[in-house]
CSV table of C-alpha atoms in Angstrom, one decimal:
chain,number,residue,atom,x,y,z
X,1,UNK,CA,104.0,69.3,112.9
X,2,UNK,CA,104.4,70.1,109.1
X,3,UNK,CA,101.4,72.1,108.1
X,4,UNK,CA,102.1,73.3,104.8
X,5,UNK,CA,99.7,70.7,102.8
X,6,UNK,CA,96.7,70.9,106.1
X,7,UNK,CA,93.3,72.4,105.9
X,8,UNK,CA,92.7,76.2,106.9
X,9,UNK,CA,91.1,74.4,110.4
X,10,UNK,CA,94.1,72.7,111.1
X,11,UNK,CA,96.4,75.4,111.0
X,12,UNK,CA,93.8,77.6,112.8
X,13,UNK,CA,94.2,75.5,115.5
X,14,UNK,CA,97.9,74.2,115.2
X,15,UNK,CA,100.1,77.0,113.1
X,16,UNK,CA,102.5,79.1,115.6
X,17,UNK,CA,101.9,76.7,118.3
X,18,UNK,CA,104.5,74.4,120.4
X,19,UNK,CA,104.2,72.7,123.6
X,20,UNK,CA,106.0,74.1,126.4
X,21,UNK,CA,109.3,72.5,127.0
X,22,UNK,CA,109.9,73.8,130.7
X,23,UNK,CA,106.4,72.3,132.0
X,24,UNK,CA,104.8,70.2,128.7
X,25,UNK,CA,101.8,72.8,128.8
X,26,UNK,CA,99.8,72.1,125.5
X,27,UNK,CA,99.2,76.0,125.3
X,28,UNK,CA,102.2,77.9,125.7
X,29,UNK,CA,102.1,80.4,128.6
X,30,UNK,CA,101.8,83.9,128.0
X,31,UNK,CA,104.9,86.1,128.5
X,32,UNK,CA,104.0,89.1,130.5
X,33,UNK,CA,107.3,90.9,130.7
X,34,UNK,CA,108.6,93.7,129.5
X,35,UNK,CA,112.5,92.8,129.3
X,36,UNK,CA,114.7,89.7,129.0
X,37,UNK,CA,117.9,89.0,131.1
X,38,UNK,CA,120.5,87.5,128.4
X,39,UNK,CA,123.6,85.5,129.4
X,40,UNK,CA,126.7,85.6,128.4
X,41,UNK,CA,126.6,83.2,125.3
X,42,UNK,CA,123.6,85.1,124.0
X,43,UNK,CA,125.0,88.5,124.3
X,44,UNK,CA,128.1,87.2,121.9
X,45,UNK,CA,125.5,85.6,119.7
X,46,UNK,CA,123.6,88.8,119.5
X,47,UNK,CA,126.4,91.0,119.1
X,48,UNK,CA,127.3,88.1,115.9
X,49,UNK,CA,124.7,89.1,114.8
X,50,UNK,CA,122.8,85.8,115.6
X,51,UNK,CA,119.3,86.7,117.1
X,52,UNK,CA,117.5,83.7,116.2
X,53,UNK,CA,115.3,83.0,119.3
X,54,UNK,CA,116.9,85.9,121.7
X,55,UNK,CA,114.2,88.9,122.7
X,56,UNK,CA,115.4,92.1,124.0
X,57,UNK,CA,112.4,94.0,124.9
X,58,UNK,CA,108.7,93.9,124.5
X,59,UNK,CA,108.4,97.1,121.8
X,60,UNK,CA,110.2,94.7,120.0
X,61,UNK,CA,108.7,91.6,120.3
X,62,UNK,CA,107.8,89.0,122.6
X,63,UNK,CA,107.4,85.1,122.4
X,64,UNK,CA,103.8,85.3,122.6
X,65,UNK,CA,103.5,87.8,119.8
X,66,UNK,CA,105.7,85.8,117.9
X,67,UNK,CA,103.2,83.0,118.4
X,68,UNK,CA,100.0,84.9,117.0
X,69,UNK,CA,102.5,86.0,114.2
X,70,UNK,CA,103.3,82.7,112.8
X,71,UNK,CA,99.8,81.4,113.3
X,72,UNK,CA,98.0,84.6,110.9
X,73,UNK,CA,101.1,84.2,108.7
X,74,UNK,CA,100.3,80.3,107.9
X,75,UNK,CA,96.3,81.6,107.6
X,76,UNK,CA,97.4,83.9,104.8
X,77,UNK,CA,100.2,82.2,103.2
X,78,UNK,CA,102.4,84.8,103.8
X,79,UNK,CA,106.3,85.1,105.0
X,80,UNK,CA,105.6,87.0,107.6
X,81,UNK,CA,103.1,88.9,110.0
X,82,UNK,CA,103.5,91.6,112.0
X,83,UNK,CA,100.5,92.5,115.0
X,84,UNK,CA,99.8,96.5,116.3
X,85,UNK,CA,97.8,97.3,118.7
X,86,UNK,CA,95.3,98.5,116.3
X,87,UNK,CA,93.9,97.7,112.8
X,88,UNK,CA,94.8,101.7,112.4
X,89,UNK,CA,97.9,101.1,113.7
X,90,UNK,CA,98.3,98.4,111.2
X,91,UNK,CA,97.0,100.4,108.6
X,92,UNK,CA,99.4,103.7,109.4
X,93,UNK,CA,102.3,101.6,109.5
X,94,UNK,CA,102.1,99.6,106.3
X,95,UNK,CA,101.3,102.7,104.4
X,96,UNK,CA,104.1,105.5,105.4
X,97,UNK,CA,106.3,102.2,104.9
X,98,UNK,CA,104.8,102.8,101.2
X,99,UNK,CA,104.4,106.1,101.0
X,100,UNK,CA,106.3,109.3,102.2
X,101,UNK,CA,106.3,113.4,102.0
X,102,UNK,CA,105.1,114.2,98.7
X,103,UNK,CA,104.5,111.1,97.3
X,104,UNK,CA,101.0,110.3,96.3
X,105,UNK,CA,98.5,107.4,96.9
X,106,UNK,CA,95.3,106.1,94.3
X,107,UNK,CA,92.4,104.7,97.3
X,108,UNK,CA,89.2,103.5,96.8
X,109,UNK,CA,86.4,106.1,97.3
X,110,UNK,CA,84.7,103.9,100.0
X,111,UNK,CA,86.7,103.2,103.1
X,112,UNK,CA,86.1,103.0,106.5
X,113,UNK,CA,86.3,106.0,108.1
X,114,UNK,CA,89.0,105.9,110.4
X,115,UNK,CA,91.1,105.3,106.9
X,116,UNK,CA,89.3,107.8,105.1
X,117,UNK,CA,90.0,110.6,108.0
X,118,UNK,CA,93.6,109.3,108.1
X,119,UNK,CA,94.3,109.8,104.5
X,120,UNK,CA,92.2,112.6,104.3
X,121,UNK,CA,93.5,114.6,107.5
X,122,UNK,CA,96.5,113.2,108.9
X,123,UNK,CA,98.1,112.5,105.5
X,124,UNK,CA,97.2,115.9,104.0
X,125,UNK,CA,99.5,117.6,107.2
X,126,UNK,CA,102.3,115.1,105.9
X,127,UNK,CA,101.9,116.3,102.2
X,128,UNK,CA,100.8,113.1,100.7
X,129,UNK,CA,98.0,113.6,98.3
X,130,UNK,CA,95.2,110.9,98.0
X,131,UNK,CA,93.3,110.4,94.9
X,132,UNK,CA,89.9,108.6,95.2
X,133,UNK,CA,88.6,106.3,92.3
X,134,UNK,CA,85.7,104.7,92.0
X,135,UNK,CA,87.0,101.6,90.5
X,136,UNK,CA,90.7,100.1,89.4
X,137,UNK,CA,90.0,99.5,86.0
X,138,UNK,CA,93.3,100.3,83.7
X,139,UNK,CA,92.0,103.4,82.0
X,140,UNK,CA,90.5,105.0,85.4
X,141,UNK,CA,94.1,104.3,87.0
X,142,UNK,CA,95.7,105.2,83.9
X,143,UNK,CA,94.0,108.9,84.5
X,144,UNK,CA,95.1,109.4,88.2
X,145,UNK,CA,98.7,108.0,88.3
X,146,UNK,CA,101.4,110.7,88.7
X,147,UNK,CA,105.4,109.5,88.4
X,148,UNK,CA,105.0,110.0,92.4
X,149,UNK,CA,102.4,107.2,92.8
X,150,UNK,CA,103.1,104.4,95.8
X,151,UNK,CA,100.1,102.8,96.1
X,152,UNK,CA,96.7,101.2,95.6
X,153,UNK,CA,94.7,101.2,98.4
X,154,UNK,CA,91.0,99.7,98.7
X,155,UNK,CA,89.3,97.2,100.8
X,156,UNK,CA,88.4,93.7,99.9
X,157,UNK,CA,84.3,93.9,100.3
X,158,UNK,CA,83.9,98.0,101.5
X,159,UNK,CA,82.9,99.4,104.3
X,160,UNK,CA,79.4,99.7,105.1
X,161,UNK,CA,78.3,99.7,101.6
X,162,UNK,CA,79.0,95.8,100.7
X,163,UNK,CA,80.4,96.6,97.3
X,164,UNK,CA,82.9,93.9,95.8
X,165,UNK,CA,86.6,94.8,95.0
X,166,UNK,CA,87.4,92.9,91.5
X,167,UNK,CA,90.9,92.0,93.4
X,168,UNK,CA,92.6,90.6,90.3
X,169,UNK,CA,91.9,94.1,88.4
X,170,UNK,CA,93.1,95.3,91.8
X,171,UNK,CA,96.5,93.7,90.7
X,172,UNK,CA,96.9,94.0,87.2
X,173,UNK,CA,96.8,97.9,87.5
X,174,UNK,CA,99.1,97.9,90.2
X,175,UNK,CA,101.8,95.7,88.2
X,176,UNK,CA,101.0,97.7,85.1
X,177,UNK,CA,101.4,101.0,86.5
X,178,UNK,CA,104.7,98.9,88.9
X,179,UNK,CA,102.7,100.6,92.1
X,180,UNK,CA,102.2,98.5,95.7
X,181,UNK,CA,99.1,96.8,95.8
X,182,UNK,CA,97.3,96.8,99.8
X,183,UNK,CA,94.0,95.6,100.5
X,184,UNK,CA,92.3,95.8,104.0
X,185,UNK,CA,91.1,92.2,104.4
X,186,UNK,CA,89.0,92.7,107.9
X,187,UNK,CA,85.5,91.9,106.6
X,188,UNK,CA,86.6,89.2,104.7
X,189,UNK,CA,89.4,87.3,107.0
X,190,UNK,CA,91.9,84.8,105.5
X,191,UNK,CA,88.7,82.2,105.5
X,192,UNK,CA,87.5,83.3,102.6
X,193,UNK,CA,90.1,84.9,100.9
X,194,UNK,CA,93.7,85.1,100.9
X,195,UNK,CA,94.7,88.0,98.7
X,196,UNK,CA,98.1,87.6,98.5
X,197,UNK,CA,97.4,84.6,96.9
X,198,UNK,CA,96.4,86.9,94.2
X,199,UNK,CA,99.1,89.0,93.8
X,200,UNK,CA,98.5,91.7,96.3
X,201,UNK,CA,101.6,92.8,98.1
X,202,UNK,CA,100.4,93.5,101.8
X,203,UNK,CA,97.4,92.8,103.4
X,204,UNK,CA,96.1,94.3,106.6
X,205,UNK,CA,93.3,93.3,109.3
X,206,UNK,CA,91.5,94.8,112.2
X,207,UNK,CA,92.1,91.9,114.5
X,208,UNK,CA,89.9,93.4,116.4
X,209,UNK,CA,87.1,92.1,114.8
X,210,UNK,CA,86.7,88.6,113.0
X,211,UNK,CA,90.4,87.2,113.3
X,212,UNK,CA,89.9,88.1,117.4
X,213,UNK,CA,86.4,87.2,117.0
X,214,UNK,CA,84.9,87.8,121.2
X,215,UNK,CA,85.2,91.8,121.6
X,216,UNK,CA,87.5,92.0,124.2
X,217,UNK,CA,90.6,93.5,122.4
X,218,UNK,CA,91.8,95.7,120.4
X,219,UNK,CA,94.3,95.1,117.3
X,220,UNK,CA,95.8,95.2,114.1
X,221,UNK,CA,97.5,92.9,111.7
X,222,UNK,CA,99.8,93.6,108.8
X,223,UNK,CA,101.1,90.6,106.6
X,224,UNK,CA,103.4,90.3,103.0
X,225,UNK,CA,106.9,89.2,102.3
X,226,UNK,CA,109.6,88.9,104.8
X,227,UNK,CA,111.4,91.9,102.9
X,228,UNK,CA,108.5,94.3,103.5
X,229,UNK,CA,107.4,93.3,107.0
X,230,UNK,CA,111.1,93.0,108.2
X,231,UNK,CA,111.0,96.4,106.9
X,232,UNK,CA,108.4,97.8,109.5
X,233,UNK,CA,109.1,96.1,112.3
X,234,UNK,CA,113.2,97.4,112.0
X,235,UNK,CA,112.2,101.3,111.6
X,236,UNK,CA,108.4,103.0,111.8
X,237,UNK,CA,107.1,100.1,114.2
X,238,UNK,CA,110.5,100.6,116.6
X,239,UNK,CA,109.9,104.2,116.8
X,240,UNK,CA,106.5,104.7,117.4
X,241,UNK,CA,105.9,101.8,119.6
X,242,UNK,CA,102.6,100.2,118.9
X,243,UNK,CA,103.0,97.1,120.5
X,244,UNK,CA,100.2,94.9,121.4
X,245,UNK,CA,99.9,93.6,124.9
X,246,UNK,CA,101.4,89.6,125.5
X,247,UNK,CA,97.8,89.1,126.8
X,248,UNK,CA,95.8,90.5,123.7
X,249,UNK,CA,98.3,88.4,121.7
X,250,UNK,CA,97.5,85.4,123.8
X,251,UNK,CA,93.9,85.9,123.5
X,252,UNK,CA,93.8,86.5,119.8
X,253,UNK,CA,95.6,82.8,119.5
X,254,UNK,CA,92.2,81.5,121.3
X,255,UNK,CA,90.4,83.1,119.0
X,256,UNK,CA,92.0,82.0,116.0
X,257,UNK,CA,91.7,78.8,116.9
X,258,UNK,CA,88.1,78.5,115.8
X,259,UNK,CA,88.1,81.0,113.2
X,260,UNK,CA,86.7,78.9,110.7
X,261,UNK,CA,84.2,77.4,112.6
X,262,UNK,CA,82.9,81.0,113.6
X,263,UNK,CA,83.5,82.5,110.3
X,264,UNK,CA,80.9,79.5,108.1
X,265,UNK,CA,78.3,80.1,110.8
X,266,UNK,CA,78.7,83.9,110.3
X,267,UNK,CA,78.5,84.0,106.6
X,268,UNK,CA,75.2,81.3,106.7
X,269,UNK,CA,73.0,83.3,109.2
X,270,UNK,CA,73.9,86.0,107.4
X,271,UNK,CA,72.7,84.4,104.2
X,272,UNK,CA,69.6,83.6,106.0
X,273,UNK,CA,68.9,87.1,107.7
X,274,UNK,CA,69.8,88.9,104.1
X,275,UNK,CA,67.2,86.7,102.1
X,276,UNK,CA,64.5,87.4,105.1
X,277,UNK,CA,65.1,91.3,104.6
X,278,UNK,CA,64.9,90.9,101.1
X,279,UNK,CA,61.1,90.3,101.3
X,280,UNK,CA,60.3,92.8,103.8
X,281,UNK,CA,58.6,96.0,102.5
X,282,UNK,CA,60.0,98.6,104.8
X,283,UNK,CA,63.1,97.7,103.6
X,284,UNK,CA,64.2,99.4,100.5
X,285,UNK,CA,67.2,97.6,99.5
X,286,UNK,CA,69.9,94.7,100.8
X,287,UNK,CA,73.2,94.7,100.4
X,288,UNK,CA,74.9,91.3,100.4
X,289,UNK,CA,77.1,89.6,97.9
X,290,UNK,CA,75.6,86.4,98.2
X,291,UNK,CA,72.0,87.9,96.9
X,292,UNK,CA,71.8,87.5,93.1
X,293,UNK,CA,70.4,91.4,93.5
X,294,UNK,CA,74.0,92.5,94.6
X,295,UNK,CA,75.4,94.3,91.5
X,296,UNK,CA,79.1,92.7,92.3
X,297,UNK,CA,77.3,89.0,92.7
X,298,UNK,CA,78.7,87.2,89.6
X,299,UNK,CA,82.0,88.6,90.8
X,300,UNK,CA,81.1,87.6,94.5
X,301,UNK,CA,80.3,84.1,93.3
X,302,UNK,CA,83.6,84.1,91.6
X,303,UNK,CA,85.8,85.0,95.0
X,304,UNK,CA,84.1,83.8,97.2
X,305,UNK,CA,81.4,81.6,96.5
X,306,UNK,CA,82.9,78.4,97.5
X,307,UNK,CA,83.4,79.6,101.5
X,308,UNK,CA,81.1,82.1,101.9
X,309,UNK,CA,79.9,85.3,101.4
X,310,UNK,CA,81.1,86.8,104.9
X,311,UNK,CA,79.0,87.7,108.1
X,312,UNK,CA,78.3,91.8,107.2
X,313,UNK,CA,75.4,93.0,105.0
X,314,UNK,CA,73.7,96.4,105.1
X,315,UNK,CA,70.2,97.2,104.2
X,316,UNK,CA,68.4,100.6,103.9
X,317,UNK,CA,65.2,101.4,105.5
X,318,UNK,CA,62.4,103.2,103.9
X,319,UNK,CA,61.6,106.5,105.7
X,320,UNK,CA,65.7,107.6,105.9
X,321,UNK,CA,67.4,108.6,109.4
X,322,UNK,CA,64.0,108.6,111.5
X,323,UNK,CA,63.2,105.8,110.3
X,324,UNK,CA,66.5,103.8,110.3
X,325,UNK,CA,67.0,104.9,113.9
X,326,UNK,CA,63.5,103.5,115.4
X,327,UNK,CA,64.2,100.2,114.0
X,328,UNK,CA,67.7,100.3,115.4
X,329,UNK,CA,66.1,101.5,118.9
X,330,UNK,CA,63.9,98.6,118.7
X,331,UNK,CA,66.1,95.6,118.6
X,332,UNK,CA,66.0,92.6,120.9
X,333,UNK,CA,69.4,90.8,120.2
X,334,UNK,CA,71.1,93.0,117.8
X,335,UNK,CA,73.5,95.0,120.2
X,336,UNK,CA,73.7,99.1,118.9
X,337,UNK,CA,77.6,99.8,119.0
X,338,UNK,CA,80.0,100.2,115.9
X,339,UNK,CA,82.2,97.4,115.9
X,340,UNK,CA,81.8,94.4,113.9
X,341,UNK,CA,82.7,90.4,114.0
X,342,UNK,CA,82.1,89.3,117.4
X,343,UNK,CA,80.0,86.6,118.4
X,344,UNK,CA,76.7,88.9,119.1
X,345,UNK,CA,74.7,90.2,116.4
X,346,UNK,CA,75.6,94.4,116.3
X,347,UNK,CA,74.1,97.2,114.3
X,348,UNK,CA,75.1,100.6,113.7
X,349,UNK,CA,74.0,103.3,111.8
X,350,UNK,CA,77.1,104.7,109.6
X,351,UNK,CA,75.5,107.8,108.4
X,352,UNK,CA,74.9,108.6,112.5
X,353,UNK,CA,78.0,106.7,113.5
X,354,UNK,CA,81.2,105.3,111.9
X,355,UNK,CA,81.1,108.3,108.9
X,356,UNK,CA,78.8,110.6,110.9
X,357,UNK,CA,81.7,112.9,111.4
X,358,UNK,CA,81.7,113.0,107.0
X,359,UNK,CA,79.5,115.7,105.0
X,360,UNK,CA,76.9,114.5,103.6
X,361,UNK,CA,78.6,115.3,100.1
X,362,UNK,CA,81.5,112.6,101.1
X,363,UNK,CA,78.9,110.2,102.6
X,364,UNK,CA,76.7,110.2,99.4
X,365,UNK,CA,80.0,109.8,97.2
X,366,UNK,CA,80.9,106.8,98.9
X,367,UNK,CA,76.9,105.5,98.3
X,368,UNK,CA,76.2,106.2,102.0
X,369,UNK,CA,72.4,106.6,102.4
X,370,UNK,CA,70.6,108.3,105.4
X,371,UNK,CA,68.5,105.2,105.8
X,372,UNK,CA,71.7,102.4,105.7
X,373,UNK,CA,72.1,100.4,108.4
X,374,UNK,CA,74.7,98.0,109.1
X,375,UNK,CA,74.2,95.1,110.4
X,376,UNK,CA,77.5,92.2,111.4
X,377,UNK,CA,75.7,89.0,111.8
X,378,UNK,CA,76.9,87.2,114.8
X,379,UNK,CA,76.7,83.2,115.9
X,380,UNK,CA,72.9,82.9,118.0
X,381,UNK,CA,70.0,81.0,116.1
X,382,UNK,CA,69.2,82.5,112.8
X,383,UNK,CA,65.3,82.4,113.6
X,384,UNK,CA,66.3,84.0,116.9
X,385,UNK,CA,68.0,87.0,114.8
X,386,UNK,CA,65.6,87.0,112.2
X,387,UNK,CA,62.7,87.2,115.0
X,388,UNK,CA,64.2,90.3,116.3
X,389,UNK,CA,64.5,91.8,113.3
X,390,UNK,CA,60.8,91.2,112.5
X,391,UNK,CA,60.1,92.7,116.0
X,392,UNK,CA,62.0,96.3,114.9
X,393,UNK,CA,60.4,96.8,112.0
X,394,UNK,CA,56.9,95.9,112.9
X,395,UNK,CA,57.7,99.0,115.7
X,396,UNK,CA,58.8,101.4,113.0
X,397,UNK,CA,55.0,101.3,112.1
């Protein structure tokens, strides 16, 4: 089936997949093995260098995985995709494949933690220095280039403080300065923005949360041009191995499949739950792009505003910590843990949880405030969400 000129539903449910010849199957079955027996014929292709449709072993890729592959690939209208068993994983291998020993990177100052300790431990023993900006306008990058410079590095909406990235500023200081654009795309998901589309040169996901979409997995995506991702998958991803399972790949194709069904009713309860908080008193401010309060929300408007606004928002409750934490405590629905995108309404705390390991100098720098809460939006009734919402605050009194 051609899909190039379909709507995003249409490839979510039909990119990457083909019926089984051996049985028919409309889903294709998932290939639990680790190895693949060639015959002769395929062994004097391969050795012709000829691999099209021969695997040799599962760390380096699988039919199933190819599957999930093609399918995110047509999603972001990208060459190619390559899936790890983590979004870190994802994230690690796309940047050393940018960036080496004593080479230097320009990042966002707001990042989810598990980048920010990455780049701000891990990379410090490999001697590559990280500079932090608070925006990517010209003259600010202009200031913290060096001749060694790799890459940009920043998040599409950031993490937990809902700020906007201006993505095509994002680009035009990367081709000015001829520096590799990456943007972390998880919050937003190929639904309601594709950023190479924009110019950006690789884009990675937690698949974990969103693209996945029912908590019961962990992974990673990295997507750009064939050159790039070829790139990975032939050296770093080889050696260190991080492979997701045939089933988590299988299970992610399910997910995709309704992506954009799960992904509008997301962003509109969010919409709904963020305009409730608005007029609550206890509540000190919300964070949403869609709100015409957000200080990014003619920019929002601009990206986004024809989709959605996404299904994350964060809010910070009068009274800080103490505060913050009784009306966590006191939630019906909203389930207390620190991932994000599944079907179920969660909240966490970032200052206790996700960036609790952070100073409080680093948190505040990165406009983390001891009452922020943040809260991913999931799929149940709006009123129902709302209702327990109403029920946690009333108990903070």
């Amino acid at each position: 089936m051609k899909l190039e000129n379909t709507g995003f539903g249409t490839k979510a449910v039909h990119a990457g997949q083909e019926i089984d010849p051996a049985t028919g199957a409309l889903l294709a079955p998932m290939h639990m093995t680790a190895t693949y027996c060639w015959t002769p014929e395929m062994r004097e292709r391969y050795l012709s260098g000829d691999k099209e449709g021969i695997f040799t072993y599962g760390r380096s890729r699988n039919p199933t995985q190819n599957e999930l592959q093609e399918k995110i690939a047509a999603l972001e209208n990208a060459e190619r995709c390559l899936v790890t068993a983590s979004g870190m994983a994802a994230i690690s291998l796309a940047v050393l494949a940018c960036a080496q020993t004593g080479d230097h990177i320009i990042a966002h100052k707001t990042l989810y933690s598990g980048t920010f300790k990455l780049f701000d431990q891990l990379f410090e023993e490999f001697k590559i220095d990280i500079t932090y900006v608070d925006d990517f306008e010209e003259q600010t990058i202009a200031k913290a280039v060096r001749p060694n410079t790799k890459l940009l590095y920043a998040e599409t909406i950031f993490n937990p403080t809902m700020g906007v990235l201006d993505i095509e500023k994002f680009v035009g200081a990367a081709k000015k300065f001829e520096i590799m654009s990456m943007l972390d795309s998880t919050f937003t998901t190929p639904y309601l923005i594709r950023p190479l589309e924009y110019g950006v040169d690789v884009v990675v996901h937690s698949t974990t949360k969103y693209i996945n979409g029912h908590g019961d997995l962990i992974g990673g995506a990295t997507v750009g041009n064939a050159k790039f991702i070829d790139k990975i998958r032939a050296s770093i991803y080889q050696k260190l191995g991080p492979v997701p399972s045939p089933f988590s790949c299988w299970l992610m194709l399910r997910g995709l499949k309704t992506l954009h069904l799960r992904m509008r009713a997301h962003c509109e309860n969010a919409m709904a739950v963020a305009k409730w908080l608005e007029g609550q008193p206890q509540i000190e401010s919300v964070i949403y792009p869609g709100l015409p309060s957000h200080p990014d929300y003619v920019l929002a408007k601009k990206l986004y505003g024809d989709v959605g606004y996404g299904g994350m928002l964060s809010f910070v409750v009068k009274g800080g910590t103490q505060a913050a934490t009784k009306f966590c405590d006191n939630l019906e629905i909203a389930k207390y843990c620190v991932s994000l995108g599944d079907c179920d309404t969660m909240v966490q705390q970032p200052p206790l949880m996700t960036h609790g390991m952070l100073s409080k100098e680093v948190r505040e720098k990165m406009g983390i405030k001891d009452g922020l809460v943040r809260l991913s939006v999931g799929i149940e009734d709006a009123s129902d969400i709302i209702s327990s919402l109403e029920g946690a605050i009333a108990a903070i009194h």
